[in-house]
PDB file of C-alpha atoms in Angstrom:
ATOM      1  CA  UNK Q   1       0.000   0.000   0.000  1.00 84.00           C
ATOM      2  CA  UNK Q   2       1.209   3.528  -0.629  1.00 93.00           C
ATOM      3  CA  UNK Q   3       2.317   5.589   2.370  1.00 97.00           C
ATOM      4  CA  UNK Q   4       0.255   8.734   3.294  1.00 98.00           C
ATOM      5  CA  UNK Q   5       1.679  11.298   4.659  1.00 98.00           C
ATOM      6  CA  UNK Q   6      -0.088  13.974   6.498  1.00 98.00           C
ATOM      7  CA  UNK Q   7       0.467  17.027   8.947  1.00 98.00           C
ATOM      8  CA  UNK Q   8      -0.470  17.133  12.271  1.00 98.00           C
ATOM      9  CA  UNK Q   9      -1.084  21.220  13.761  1.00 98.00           C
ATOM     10  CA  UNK Q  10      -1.862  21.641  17.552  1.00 98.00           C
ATOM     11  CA  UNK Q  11      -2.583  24.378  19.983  1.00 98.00           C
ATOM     12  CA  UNK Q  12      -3.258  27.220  17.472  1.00 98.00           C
ATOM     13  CA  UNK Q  13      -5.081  29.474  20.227  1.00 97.00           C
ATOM     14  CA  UNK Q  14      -6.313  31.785  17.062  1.00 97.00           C
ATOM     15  CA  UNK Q  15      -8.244  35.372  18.064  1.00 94.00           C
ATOM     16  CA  UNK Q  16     -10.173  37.304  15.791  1.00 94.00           C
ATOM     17  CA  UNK Q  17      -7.944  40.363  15.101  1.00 93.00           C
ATOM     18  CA  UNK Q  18      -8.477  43.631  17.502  1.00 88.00           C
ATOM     19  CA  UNK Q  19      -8.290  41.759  20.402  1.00 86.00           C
ATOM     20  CA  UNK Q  20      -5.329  41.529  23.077  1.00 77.00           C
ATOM     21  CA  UNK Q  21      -3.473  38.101  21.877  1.00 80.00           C
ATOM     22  CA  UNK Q  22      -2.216  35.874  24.995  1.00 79.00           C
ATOM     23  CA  UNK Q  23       1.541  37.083  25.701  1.00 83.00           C
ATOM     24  CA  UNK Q  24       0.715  39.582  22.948  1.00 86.00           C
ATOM     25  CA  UNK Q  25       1.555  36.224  20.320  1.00 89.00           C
ATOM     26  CA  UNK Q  26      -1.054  36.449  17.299  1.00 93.00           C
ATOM     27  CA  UNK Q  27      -2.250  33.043  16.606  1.00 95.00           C
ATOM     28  CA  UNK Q  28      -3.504  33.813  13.754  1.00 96.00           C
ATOM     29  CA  UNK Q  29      -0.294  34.389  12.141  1.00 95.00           C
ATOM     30  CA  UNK Q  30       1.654  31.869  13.417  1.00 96.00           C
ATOM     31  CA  UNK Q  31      -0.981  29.237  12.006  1.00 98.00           C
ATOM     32  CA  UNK Q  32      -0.655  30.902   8.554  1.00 98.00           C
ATOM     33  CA  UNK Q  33       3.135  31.058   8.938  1.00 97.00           C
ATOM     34  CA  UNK Q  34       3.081  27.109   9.565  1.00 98.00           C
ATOM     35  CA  UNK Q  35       0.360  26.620   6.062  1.00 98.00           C
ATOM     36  CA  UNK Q  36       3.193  28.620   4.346  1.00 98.00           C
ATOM     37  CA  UNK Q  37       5.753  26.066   5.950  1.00 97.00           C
ATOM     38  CA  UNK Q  38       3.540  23.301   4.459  1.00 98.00           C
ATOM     39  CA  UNK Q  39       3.148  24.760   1.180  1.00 97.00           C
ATOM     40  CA  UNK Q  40       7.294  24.539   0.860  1.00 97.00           C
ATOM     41  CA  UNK Q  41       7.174  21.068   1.527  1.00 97.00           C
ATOM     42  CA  UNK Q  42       8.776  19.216  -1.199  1.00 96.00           C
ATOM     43  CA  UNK Q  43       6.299  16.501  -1.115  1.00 95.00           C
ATOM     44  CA  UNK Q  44       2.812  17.914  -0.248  1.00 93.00           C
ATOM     45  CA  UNK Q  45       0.747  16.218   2.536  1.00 98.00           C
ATOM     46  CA  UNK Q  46      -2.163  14.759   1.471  1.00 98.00           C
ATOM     47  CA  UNK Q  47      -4.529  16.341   3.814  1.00 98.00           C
ATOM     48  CA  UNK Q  48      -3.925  18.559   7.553  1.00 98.00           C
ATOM     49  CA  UNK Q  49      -5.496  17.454  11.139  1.00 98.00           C
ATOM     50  CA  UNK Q  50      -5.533  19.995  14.417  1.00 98.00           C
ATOM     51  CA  UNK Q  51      -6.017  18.592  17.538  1.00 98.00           C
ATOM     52  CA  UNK Q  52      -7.789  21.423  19.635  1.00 95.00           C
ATOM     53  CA  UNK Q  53      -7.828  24.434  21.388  1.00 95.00           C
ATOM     54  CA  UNK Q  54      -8.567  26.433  18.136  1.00 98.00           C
ATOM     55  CA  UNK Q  55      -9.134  29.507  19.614  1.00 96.00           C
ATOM     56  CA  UNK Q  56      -8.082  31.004  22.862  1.00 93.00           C
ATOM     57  CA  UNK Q  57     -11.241  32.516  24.205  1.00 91.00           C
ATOM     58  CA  UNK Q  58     -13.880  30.293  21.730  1.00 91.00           C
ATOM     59  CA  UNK Q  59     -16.415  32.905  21.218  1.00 94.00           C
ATOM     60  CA  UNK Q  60     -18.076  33.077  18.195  1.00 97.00           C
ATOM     61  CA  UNK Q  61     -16.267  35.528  16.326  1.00 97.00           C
ATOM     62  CA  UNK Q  62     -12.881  34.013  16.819  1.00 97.00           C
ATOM     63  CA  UNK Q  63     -14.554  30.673  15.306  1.00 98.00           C
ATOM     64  CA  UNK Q  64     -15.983  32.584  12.138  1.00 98.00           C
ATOM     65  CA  UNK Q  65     -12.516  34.417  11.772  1.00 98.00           C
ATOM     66  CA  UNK Q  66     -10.850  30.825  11.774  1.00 98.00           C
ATOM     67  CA  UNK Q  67     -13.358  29.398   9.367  1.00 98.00           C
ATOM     68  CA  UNK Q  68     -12.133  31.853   7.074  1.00 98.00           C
ATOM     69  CA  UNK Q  69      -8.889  32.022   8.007  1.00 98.00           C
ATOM     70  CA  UNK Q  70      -8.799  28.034   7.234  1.00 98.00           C
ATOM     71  CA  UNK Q  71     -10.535  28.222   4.188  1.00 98.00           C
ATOM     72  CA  UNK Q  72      -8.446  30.504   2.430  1.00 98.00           C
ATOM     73  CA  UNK Q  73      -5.126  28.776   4.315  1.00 98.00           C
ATOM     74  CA  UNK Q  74      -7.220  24.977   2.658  1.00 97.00           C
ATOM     75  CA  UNK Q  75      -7.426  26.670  -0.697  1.00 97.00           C
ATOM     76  CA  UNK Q  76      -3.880  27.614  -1.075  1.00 97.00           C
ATOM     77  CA  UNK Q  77      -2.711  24.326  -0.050  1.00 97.00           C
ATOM     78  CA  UNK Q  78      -4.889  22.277  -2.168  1.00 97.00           C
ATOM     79  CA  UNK Q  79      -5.626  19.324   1.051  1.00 97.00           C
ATOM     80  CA  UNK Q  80      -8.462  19.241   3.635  1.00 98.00           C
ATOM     81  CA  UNK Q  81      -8.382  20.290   7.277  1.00 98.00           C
ATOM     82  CA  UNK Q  82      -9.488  18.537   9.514  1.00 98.00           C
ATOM     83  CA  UNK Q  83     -10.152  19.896  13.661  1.00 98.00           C
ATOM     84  CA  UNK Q  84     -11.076  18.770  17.043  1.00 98.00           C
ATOM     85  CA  UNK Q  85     -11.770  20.589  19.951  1.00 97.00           C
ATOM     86  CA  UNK Q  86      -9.483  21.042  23.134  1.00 96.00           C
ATOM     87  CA  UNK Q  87     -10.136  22.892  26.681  1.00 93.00           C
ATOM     88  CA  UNK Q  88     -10.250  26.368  25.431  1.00 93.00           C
ATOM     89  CA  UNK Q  89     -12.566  25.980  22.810  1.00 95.00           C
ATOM     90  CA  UNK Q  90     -16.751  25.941  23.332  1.00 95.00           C
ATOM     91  CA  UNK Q  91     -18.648  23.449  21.881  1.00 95.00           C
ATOM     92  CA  UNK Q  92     -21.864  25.561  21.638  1.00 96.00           C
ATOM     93  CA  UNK Q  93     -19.859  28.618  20.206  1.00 97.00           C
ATOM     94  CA  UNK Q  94     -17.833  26.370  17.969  1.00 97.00           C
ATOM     95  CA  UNK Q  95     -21.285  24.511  16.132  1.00 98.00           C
ATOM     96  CA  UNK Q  96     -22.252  28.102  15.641  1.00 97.00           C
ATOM     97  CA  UNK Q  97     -19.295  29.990  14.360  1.00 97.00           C
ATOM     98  CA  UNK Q  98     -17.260  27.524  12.954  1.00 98.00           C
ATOM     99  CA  UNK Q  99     -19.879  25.088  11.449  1.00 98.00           C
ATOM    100  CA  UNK Q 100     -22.694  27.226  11.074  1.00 96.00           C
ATOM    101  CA  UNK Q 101     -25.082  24.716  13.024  1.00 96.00           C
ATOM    102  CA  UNK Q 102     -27.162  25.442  16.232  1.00 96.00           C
ATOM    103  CA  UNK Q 103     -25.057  25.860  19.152  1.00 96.00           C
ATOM    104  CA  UNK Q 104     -24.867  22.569  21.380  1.00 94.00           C
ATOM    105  CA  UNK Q 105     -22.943  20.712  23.687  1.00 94.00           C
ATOM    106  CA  UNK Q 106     -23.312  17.613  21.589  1.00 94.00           C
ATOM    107  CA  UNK Q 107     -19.588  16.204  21.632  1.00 95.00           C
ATOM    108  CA  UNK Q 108     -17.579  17.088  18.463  1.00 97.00           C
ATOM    109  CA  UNK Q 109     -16.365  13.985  17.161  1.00 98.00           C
ATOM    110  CA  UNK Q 110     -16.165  12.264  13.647  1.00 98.00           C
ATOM    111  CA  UNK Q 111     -13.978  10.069  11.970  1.00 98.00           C
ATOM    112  CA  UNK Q 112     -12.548  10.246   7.950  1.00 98.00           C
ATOM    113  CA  UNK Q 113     -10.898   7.899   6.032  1.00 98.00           C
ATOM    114  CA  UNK Q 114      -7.795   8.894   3.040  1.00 98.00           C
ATOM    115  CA  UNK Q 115      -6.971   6.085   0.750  1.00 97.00           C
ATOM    116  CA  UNK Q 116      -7.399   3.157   3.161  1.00 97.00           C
ATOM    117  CA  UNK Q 117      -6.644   4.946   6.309  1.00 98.00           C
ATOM    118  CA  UNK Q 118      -8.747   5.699   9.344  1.00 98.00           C
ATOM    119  CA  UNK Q 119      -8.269   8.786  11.632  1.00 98.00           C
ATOM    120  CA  UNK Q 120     -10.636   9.629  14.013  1.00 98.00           C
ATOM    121  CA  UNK Q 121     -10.932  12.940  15.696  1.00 98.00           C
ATOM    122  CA  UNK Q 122     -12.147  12.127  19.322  1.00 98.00           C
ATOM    123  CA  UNK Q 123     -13.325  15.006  22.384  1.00 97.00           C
ATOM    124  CA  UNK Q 124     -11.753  15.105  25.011  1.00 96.00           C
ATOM    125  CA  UNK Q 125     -12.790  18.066  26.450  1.00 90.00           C
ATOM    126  CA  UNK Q 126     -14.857  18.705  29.723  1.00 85.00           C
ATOM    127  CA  UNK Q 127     -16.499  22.088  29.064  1.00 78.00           C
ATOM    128  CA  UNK Q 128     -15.327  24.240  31.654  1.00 73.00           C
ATOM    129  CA  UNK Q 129     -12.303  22.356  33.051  1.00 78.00           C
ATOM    130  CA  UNK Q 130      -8.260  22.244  31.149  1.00 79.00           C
ATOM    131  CA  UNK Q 131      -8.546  18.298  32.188  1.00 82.00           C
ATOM    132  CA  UNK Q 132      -9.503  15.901  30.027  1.00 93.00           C
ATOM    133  CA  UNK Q 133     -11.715  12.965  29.759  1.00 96.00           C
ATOM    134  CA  UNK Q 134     -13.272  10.446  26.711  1.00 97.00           C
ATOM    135  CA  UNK Q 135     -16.938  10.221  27.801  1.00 95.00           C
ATOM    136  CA  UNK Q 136     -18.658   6.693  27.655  1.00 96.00           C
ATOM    137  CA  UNK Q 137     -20.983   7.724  24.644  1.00 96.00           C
ATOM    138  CA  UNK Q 138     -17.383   8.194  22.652  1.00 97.00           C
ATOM    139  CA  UNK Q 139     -15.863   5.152  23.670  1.00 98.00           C
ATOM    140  CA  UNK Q 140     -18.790   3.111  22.853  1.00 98.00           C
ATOM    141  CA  UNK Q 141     -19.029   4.409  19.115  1.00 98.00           C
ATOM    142  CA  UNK Q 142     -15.211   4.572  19.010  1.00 98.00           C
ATOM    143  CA  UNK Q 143     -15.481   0.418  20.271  1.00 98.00           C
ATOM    144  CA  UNK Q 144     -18.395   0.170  17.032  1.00 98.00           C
ATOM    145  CA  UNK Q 145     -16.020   2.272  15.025  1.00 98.00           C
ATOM    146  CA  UNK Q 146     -12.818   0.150  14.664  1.00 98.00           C
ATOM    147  CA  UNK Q 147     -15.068  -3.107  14.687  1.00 97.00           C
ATOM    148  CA  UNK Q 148     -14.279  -3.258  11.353  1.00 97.00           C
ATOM    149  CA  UNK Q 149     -10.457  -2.634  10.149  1.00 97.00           C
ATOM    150  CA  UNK Q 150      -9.298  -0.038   7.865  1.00 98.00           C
ATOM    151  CA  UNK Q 151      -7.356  -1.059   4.864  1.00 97.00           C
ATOM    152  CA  UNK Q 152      -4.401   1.071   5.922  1.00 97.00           C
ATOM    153  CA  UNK Q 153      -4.982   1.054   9.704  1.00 98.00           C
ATOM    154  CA  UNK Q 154      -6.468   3.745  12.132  1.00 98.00           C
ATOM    155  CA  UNK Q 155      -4.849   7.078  13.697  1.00 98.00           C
ATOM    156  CA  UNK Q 156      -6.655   8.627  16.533  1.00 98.00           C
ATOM    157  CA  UNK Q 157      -6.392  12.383  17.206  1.00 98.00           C
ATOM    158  CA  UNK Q 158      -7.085  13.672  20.894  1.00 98.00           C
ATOM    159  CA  UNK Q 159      -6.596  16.254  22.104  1.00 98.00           C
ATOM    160  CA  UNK Q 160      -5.176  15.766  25.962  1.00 97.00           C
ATOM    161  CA  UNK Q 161      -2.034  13.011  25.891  1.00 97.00           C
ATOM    162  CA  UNK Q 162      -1.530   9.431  26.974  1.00 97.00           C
ATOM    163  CA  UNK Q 163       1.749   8.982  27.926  1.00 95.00           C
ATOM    164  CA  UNK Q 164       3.685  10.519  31.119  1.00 93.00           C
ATOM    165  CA  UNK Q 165       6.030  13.793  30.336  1.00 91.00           C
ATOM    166  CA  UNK Q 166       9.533  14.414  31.850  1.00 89.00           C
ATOM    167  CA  UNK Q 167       7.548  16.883  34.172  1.00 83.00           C
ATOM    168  CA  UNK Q 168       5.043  15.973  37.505  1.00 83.00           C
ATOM    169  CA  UNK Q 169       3.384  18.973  37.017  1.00 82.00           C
ATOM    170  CA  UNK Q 170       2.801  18.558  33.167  1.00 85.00           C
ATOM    171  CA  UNK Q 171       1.780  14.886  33.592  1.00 86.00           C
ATOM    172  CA  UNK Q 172      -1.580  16.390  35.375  1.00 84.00           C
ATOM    173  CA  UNK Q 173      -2.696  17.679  32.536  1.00 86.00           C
ATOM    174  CA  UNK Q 174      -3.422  14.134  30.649  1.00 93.00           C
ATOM    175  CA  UNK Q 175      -6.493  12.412  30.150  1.00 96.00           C
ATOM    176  CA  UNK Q 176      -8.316  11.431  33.275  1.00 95.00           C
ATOM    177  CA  UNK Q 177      -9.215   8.361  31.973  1.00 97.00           C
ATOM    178  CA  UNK Q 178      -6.638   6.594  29.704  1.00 97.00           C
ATOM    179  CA  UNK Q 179      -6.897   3.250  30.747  1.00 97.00           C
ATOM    180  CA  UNK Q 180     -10.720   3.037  29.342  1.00 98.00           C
ATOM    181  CA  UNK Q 181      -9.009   4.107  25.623  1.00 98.00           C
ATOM    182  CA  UNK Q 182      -6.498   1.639  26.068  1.00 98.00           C
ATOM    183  CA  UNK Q 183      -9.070  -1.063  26.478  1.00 98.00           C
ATOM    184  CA  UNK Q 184     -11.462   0.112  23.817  1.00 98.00           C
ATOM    185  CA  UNK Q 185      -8.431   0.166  20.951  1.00 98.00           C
ATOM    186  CA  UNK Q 186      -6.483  -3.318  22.483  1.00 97.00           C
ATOM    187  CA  UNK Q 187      -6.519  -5.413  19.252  1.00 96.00           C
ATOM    188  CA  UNK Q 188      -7.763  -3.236  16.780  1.00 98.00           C
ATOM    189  CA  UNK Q 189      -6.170  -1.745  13.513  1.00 98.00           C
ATOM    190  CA  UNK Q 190      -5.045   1.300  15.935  1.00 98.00           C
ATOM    191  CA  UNK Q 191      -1.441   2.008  14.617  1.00 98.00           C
ATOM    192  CA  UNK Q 192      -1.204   5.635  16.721  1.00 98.00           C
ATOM    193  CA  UNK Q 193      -2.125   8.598  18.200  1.00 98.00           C
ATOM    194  CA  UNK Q 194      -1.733  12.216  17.760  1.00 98.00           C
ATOM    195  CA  UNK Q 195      -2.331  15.116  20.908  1.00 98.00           C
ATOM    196  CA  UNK Q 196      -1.719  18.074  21.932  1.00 97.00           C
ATOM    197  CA  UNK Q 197      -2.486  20.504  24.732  1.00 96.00           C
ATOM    198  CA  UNK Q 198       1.314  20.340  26.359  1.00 95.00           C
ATOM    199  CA  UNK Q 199       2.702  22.324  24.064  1.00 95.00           C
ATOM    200  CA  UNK Q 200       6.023  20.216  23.526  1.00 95.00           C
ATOM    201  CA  UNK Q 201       6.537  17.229  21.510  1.00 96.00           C
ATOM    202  CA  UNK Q 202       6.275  14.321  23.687  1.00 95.00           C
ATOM    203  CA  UNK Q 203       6.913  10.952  22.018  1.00 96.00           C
ATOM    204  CA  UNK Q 204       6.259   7.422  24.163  1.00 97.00           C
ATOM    205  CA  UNK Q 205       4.343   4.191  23.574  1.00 97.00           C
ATOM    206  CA  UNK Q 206       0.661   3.246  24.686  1.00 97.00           C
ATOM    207  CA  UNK Q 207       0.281  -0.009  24.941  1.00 95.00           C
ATOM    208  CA  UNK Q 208       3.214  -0.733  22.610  1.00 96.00           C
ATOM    209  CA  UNK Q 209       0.838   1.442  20.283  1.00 98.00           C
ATOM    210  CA  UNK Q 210       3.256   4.958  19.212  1.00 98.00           C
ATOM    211  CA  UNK Q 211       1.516   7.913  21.056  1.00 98.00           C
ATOM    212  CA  UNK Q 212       2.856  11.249  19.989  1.00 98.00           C
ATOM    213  CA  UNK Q 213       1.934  15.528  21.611  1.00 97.00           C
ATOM    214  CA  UNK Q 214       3.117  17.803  19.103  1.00 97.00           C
ATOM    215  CA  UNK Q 215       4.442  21.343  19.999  1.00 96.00           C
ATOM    216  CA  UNK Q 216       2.253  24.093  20.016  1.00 96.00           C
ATOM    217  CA  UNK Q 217       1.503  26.489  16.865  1.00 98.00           C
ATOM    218  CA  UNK Q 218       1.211  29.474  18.602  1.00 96.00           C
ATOM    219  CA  UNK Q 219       3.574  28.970  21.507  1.00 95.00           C
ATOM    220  CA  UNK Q 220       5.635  26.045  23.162  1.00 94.00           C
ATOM    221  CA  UNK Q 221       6.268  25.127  26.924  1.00 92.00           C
ATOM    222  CA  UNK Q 222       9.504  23.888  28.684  1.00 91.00           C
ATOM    223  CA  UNK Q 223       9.229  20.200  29.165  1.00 91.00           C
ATOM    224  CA  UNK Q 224      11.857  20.273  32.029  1.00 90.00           C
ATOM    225  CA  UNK Q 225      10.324  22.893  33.981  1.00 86.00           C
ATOM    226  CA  UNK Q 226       8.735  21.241  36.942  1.00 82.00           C
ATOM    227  CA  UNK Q 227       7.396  23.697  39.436  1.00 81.00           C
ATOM    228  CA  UNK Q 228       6.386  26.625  36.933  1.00 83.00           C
ATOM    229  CA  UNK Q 229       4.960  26.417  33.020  1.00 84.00           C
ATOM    230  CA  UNK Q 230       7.201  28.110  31.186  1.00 89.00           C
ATOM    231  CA  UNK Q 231       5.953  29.831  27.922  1.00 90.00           C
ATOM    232  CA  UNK Q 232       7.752  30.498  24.912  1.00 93.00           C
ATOM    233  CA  UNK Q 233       7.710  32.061  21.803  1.00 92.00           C
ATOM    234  CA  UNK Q 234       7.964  29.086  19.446  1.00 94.00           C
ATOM    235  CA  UNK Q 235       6.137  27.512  17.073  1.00 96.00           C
ATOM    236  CA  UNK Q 236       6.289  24.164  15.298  1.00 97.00           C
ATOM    237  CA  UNK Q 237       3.982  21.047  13.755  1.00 98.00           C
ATOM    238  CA  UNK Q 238       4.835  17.297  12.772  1.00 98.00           C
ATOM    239  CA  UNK Q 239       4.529  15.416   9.757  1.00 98.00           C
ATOM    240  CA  UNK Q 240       2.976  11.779  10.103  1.00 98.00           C
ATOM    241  CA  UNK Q 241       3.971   9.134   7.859  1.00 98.00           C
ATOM    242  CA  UNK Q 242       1.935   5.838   7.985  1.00 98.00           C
ATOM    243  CA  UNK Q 243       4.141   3.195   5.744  1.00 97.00           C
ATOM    244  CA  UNK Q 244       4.246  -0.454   6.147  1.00 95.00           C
ATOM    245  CA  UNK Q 245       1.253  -0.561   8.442  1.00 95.00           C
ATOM    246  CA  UNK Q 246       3.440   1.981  11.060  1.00 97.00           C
ATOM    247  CA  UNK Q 247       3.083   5.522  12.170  1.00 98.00           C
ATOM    248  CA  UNK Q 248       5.889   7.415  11.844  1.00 98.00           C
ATOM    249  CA  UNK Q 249       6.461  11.490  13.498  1.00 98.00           C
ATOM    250  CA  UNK Q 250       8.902  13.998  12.404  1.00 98.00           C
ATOM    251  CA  UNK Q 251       8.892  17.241  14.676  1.00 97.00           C
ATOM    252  CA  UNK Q 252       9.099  20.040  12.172  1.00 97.00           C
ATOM    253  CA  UNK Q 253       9.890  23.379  14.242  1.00 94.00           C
ATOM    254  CA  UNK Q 254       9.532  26.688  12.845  1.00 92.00           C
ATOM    255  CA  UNK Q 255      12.059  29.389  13.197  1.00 81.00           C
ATOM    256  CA  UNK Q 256      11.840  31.728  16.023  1.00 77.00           C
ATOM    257  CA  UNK Q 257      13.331  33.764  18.841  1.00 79.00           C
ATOM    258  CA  UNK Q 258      12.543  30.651  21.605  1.00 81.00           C
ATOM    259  CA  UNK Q 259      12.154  33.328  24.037  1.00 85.00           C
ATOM    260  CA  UNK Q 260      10.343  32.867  27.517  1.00 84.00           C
ATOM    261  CA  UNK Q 261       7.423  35.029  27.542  1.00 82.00           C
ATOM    262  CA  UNK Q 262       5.488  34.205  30.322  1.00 76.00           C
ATOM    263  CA  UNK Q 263       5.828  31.919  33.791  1.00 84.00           C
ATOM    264  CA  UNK Q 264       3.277  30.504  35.619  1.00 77.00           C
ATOM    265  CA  UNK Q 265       4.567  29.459  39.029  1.00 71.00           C
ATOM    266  CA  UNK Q 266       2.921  26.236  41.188  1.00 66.00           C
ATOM    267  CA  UNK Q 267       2.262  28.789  43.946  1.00 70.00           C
ATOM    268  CA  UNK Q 268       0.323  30.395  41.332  1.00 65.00           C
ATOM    269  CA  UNK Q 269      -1.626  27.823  40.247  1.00 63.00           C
ATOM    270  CA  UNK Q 270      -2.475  26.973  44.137  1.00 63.00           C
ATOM    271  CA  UNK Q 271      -3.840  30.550  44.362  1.00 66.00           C
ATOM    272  CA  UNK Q 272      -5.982  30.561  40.715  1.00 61.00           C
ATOM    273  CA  UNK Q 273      -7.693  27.372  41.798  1.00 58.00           C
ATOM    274  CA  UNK Q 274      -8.159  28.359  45.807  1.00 63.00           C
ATOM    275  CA  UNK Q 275      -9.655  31.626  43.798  1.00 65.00           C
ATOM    276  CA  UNK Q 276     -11.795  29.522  41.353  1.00 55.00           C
TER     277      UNK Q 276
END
C-alpha cells in the first residue's frame, strides 16, 4: 500500500484580530506562517489534522474568523483540514461559528478515512475544566467504530495526551481516563495517536501502540520545567507518515526567537484554583 503522509497542527489558540493576543503572540499568524511552511514542503501532505484548542477565548467571532482564516489557508494548499476541539474551545460557540449549526454541547467527534486509512478525531474536552476525559458515549461508538479494520490502519487524534512527560506537574494535565481508551483500541487496527495541549513534543508508547503531543503552533512550553509552566515564543507542527502498516512522526519546528514570555509558578496555580 502507498504511504500517506499527512500534517499534524496543535494548539493554534487563534483570536479574531483587535483583540489583546495571549503574551501579545497572534495566533492567527503563526498558524498561517506554519500553512506557508507546508506549502514549501517538497512533497505535499495529502490532507492537515488539528487537535484542539482552536481559539483562545472560543467565542463566536474568533470561530468565524478561523473558518475563514482556514478556508483561504485549505485553498492555497490544495488538502483538507481537519479539527477537534481542546479545553479552550466551546462546543456551543464552535457549532455556531465555525460550522454554522445550532449551538450545542453535543460532543464534536467524527472520523474520515484517506486512501485506506482511518483517523478519528475524538473530544476530550470537559467544558469548563483544562482536564480531560473520553466520555462513555465516545468510547462506545469509538469500540463500534474500529469493529471493522481499515485497509491502511487507524490514527486517533485527541486532544489531551496518553503517555507521562519528563515533568510531575505537566503529567496532570493528561487524560483522566486513559486506561478506558487503552481497552477500547487493544486489538484493533489502531497504529497511533496524535495530541496536543502540552505544548512540547512528547513521544512514548501506549500499549506498545506509538503515542505522539506535538508542539504548540502558537507557543511552546519547557518540558523540564517542573514547578512553573514556562511559555515560549515558538512555534512548530509534525509530519505523520503511515508506511508499512506503522506511524511514523517527524517534529518540524519553525524558526523563532525561543524566548520565555510568560511563567506561571505552582504557587500560582495553588492561588488561581483556591480563587476559582
Amino acid at each position: 500500500m502507498k504511504p500517506i503522509m499527512f500534517a499534524h497542527l496543535t494548539d493554534t489558540h487563534v483570536n479574531v484580530p483587535g483583540k489583546t493576543p495571549l503574551f501579545s503572540i497572534d495566533g492567527g499568524a503563526k498558524l498561517r506562517a506554519a500553512f506557508a511552511d507546508i506549502g514549501k514542503l517538497s512533497d505535499k501532505p495529502a490532507f492537515v489534522v488539528i487537535s484542539g484548542d482552536l481559539t483562545q477565548d472560543g467565542d463566536v467571532e474568533d470561530y468565524k474568523f478561523l473558518r475563514q482564516l482556514i478556508e483561504e489557508e485549505q485553498a492555497k494548499l490544495g488538502v483538507p483540514v481537519y479539527v477537534a476541539l481542546g479545553n479552550h474551545d466551546s462546543r456551543p460557540f464552535f457549532r455556531e461559528g465555525y460550522l454554522n449549526e445550532e449551538p450545542s454541547e453535543e460532543s464534536y467527534h467524527y472520523s474520515f478515512t484517506h486512501q485506506g486509512l482511518r483517523v478519528v478525531m475524538l473530544n476530550t474536552q470537559i467544558p469548563g475544566k483544562h482536564d480531560g476525559r473520553l466520555d462513555e458515549e465516545q468510547l462506545a461508538w469509538l469500540r463500534n467504530e474500529l469493529e471493522i479494520p481499515a485497509p491502511a490502519g487507524t490514527v486517533v487524534v485527541l486532544h489531551h495526551p496518553v503517555v507521562s512527560t519528563p515533568s510531575d506537574l505537566m503529567d496532570s494535565h493528561l487524560l483522566e481516563n486513559p486506561e478506558d481508551l487503552g481497552q477500547v483500541i487493544a486489538g484493533t487496527d489502531v497504529i497511533g495517536l496524535l495530541s496536543g495541549h502540552i505544548h512540547f513534543n512528547s513521544i512514548g508508547l501506549f500499549h506498545n501502540i506509538p503515542s505522539a503531543a506535538g508542539t504548540g503552533v502558537a507557543f511552546g512550553l519547557d518540558p523540564t520545567s517542573n514547578d512553573s509552566m514556562k511559555f515560549i515564543d515558538n512555534s512548530g507542527y509534525n509530519l505523520v507518515l503511515v508506511k508499512n502498516g506503522q506511524m511514523i512522526v517527524t517534529p518540524m519546528a519553525m524558526p523563532g526567537e525561543n524566548k520565555v514570555v510568560y511563567e506561571f509558578t505552582l504557587e500560582q496555580m495553588k492561588e488561581a484554583i483556591a480563587n476559582h
